[in-house]
PDB file of C-alpha atoms in Angstrom:
ATOM      1  CA  MET A 108       4.854   9.140  19.732  1.00  0.00           C
ATOM      2  CA  PRO A 109       7.015  12.208  20.206  1.00  0.00           C
ATOM      3  CA  ALA A 110       5.881  13.921  23.138  1.00  0.00           C
ATOM      4  CA  GLY A 111       3.806  16.887  22.918  1.00  0.00           C
ATOM      5  CA  SER A 112       2.246  15.694  19.384  1.00  0.00           C
ATOM      6  CA  ARG A 113      -1.262  13.780  18.750  1.00  0.00           C
ATOM      7  CA  PRO A 114      -1.673  10.998  16.636  1.00  0.00           C
ATOM      8  CA  VAL A 115      -3.422  11.183  13.242  1.00  0.00           C
ATOM      9  CA  PHE A 116      -4.553   7.724  12.104  1.00  0.00           C
ATOM     10  CA  LEU A 117      -5.288   8.010   8.173  1.00  0.00           C
ATOM     11  CA  ALA A 118      -6.907   4.833   7.068  1.00  0.00           C
ATOM     12  CA  GLY A 119      -7.021   4.189   3.576  1.00  0.00           C
ATOM     13  CA  ALA A 120      -6.396   7.195   1.010  1.00  0.00           C
ATOM     14  CA  CYS A 121      -7.923   5.663  -2.475  1.00  0.00           C
ATOM     15  CA  PRO A 122      -7.759   7.093  -5.672  1.00  0.00           C
ATOM     16  CA  ILE A 123     -11.224   8.235  -5.630  1.00  0.00           C
ATOM     17  CA  ASP A 124     -12.560  11.687  -7.317  1.00  0.00           C
ATOM     18  CA  GLN A 125     -14.772  13.998  -6.274  1.00  0.00           C
ATOM     19  CA  ASP A 126     -17.896  12.219  -7.755  1.00  0.00           C
ATOM     20  CA  GLY A 127     -16.708   9.255  -5.613  1.00  0.00           C
ATOM     21  CA  ASP A 128     -15.260   7.102  -8.884  1.00  0.00           C
ATOM     22  CA  VAL A 129     -11.958   5.274  -8.915  1.00  0.00           C
ATOM     23  CA  SER A 130      -9.622   7.433 -11.138  1.00  0.00           C
ATOM     24  CA  LEU A 131      -7.341   5.951 -13.832  1.00  0.00           C
ATOM     25  CA  PRO A 132      -8.722   2.348 -14.228  1.00  0.00           C
ATOM     26  CA  GLY A 133      -5.616   0.070 -14.908  1.00  0.00           C
ATOM     27  CA  ASP A 134      -2.803   2.868 -14.116  1.00  0.00           C
ATOM     28  CA  VAL A 135      -0.995   1.872 -11.227  1.00  0.00           C
ATOM     29  CA  PRO A 136       1.433   4.822 -10.757  1.00  0.00           C
ATOM     30  CA  GLY A 137      -1.575   7.092 -11.808  1.00  0.00           C
ATOM     31  CA  GLN A 138      -3.994   5.718  -9.059  1.00  0.00           C
ATOM     32  CA  ALA A 139      -0.703   5.905  -6.521  1.00  0.00           C
ATOM     33  CA  ALA A 140      -0.424   9.502  -7.576  1.00  0.00           C
ATOM     34  CA  HIS A 141      -4.077  10.160  -6.804  1.00  0.00           C
ATOM     35  CA  ALA A 142      -4.098   8.389  -3.181  1.00  0.00           C
ATOM     36  CA  MET A 143      -1.021  10.553  -2.349  1.00  0.00           C
ATOM     37  CA  SER A 144      -2.784  13.623  -3.232  1.00  0.00           C
ATOM     38  CA  ASN A 145      -6.065  12.470  -1.068  1.00  0.00           C
ATOM     39  CA  LEU A 146      -3.821  11.463   1.409  1.00  0.00           C
ATOM     40  CA  THR A 147      -2.216  15.014   1.548  1.00  0.00           C
ATOM     41  CA  VAL A 148      -5.840  16.464   1.688  1.00  0.00           C
ATOM     42  CA  ALA A 149      -6.782  14.154   4.715  1.00  0.00           C
ATOM     43  CA  LEU A 150      -3.361  15.205   6.257  1.00  0.00           C
ATOM     44  CA  ASP A 151      -4.226  18.635   5.983  1.00  0.00           C
ATOM     45  CA  ALA A 152      -7.709  18.273   7.180  1.00  0.00           C
ATOM     46  CA  ALA A 153      -6.159  16.877  10.567  1.00  0.00           C
ATOM     47  CA  GLY A 154      -3.584  19.771  10.648  1.00  0.00           C
ATOM     48  CA  ALA A 155      -0.791  17.783   9.466  1.00  0.00           C
ATOM     49  CA  ARG A 156       1.625  17.553   6.502  1.00  0.00           C
ATOM     50  CA  LEU A 157       3.504  14.660   4.887  1.00  0.00           C
ATOM     51  CA  VAL A 158       6.582  15.222   6.949  1.00  0.00           C
ATOM     52  CA  ASP A 159       4.659  14.569  10.089  1.00  0.00           C
ATOM     53  CA  VAL A 160       4.198  11.149   8.768  1.00  0.00           C
ATOM     54  CA  LEU A 161       5.550   8.167  10.970  1.00  0.00           C
ATOM     55  CA  ASN A 162       4.550   5.298   9.205  1.00  0.00           C
ATOM     56  CA  ILE A 163       2.946   4.134   5.694  1.00  0.00           C
ATOM     57  CA  ARG A 164       1.205   1.013   4.234  1.00  0.00           C
ATOM     58  CA  VAL A 165       0.937   0.640   0.581  1.00  0.00           C
ATOM     59  CA  LEU A 166      -1.611  -2.033  -0.511  1.00  0.00           C
ATOM     60  CA  VAL A 167      -1.470  -2.952  -4.258  1.00  0.00           C
ATOM     61  CA  ALA A 168      -3.917  -5.008  -5.991  1.00  0.00           C
ATOM     62  CA  THR A 169      -1.336  -7.202  -7.872  1.00  0.00           C
ATOM     63  CA  THR A 170       0.822  -9.911  -7.840  1.00  0.00           C
ATOM     64  CA  ASP A 171       3.474  -8.458 -10.129  1.00  0.00           C
ATOM     65  CA  ARG A 172       6.476  -7.187  -8.497  1.00  0.00           C
ATOM     66  CA  GLU A 173       7.012  -4.368 -11.237  1.00  0.00           C
ATOM     67  CA  GLU A 174       3.620  -2.670 -10.488  1.00  0.00           C
ATOM     68  CA  LEU A 175       4.273  -2.786  -6.755  1.00  0.00           C
ATOM     69  CA  VAL A 176       7.487  -1.243  -7.213  1.00  0.00           C
ATOM     70  CA  ALA A 177       6.233   1.103  -9.454  1.00  0.00           C
ATOM     71  CA  ALA A 178       3.370   2.410  -6.888  1.00  0.00           C
ATOM     72  CA  TRP A 179       6.112   2.439  -4.168  1.00  0.00           C
ATOM     73  CA  ASP A 180       8.192   5.087  -6.298  1.00  0.00           C
ATOM     74  CA  VAL A 181       5.395   7.368  -6.595  1.00  0.00           C
ATOM     75  CA  VAL A 182       4.768   7.458  -2.923  1.00  0.00           C
ATOM     76  CA  HIS A 183       8.098   7.400  -2.141  1.00  0.00           C
ATOM     77  CA  GLU A 184       8.477  10.736  -4.609  1.00  0.00           C
ATOM     78  CA  ALA A 185       5.434  12.186  -2.770  1.00  0.00           C
ATOM     79  CA  PHE A 186       7.331  12.360   0.070  1.00  0.00           C
ATOM     80  CA  SER A 187      10.315  14.157  -1.257  1.00  0.00           C
ATOM     81  CA  GLY A 188      13.160  13.433   1.203  1.00  0.00           C
ATOM     82  CA  HIS A 189      11.065  12.597   4.075  1.00  0.00           C
ATOM     83  CA  GLU A 190      11.708   8.856   4.520  1.00  0.00           C
ATOM     84  CA  PRO A 191       8.923   7.398   6.948  1.00  0.00           C
ATOM     85  CA  PRO A 192       8.985   3.595   7.598  1.00  0.00           C
ATOM     86  CA  GLY A 193       6.622   1.730   5.210  1.00  0.00           C
ATOM     87  CA  THR A 194       5.164  -1.325   4.071  1.00  0.00           C
ATOM     88  CA  LEU A 195       4.606  -2.325   0.777  1.00  0.00           C
ATOM     89  CA  LEU A 196       1.942  -5.377   0.053  1.00  0.00           C
ATOM     90  CA  GLY A 197       0.236  -6.956  -2.814  1.00  0.00           C
ATOM     91  CA  VAL A 198      -3.106  -7.894  -2.259  1.00  0.00           C
ATOM     92  CA  THR A 199      -5.853  -9.516  -4.133  1.00  0.00           C
ATOM     93  CA  VAL A 200      -8.685  -7.382  -4.392  1.00  0.00           C
ATOM     94  CA  LEU A 201      -9.226  -3.201  -2.684  1.00  0.00           C
ATOM     95  CA  GLY A 202     -12.638  -2.245  -1.831  1.00  0.00           C
ATOM     96  CA  TYR A 203     -13.957  -0.405  -5.003  1.00  0.00           C
ATOM     97  CA  PRO A 204     -14.277  -1.780  -8.521  1.00  0.00           C
ATOM     98  CA  GLY A 205     -11.408  -0.893 -10.381  1.00  0.00           C
ATOM     99  CA  GLN A 206      -9.272   0.322  -7.252  1.00  0.00           C
ATOM    100  CA  LEU A 207      -5.384  -0.916  -7.832  1.00  0.00           C
ATOM    101  CA  VAL A 208      -4.099   1.263  -4.806  1.00  0.00           C
ATOM    102  CA  GLU A 209      -4.631   2.460  -1.252  1.00  0.00           C
ATOM    103  CA  VAL A 210      -2.026   4.282   0.984  1.00  0.00           C
ATOM    104  CA  GLU A 211      -2.834   4.138   5.117  1.00  0.00           C
ATOM    105  CA  ALA A 212      -0.516   6.701   7.129  1.00  0.00           C
ATOM    106  CA  VAL A 213       0.055   7.468  11.079  1.00  0.00           C
ATOM    107  CA  ALA A 214       1.242  10.936  11.695  1.00  0.00           C
ATOM    108  CA  ALA A 215       2.121  12.626  14.799  1.00  0.00           C
ATOM    109  CA  VAL A 216       1.357  16.718  14.852  1.00  0.00           C
ATOM    110  CA  ARG A 217       2.331  19.302  17.313  1.00  0.00           C
ATOM    111  CA  ASP A 218      -0.305  21.432  16.982  1.00  0.00           C
ATOM    112  CA  GLU A 219       1.507  24.496  18.280  1.00  0.00           C
ATOM    113  CA  LEU A 220       3.965  24.141  15.426  1.00  0.00           C
ATOM    114  CA  HIS A 221       1.228  24.064  12.285  1.00  0.00           C
TER     115      HIS A 221
END
């Protein structure tokens, strides 16, 4: 953790809409994009941005490497040049019916800079 910063732990940004429903059933890249949008909202609420992220974990409910890569590509694109280390995992199931993607993150925020 960088000196003078506070940690922000974001557990499981999901592709959930404002009604609490999973968006884009069966669409791994679409769900990854929605999860990243929700992650950005959560970061903002904590006074952080994507550039503050130190580490990510991307979980995809699949055994298909192409779907794993499709999710990773969307997440990677969302960071647009900021390259936090990350882990990409294929899992058997996620928490919501129809959920295929979840993104966890750890960020460091220097409040005086934001």
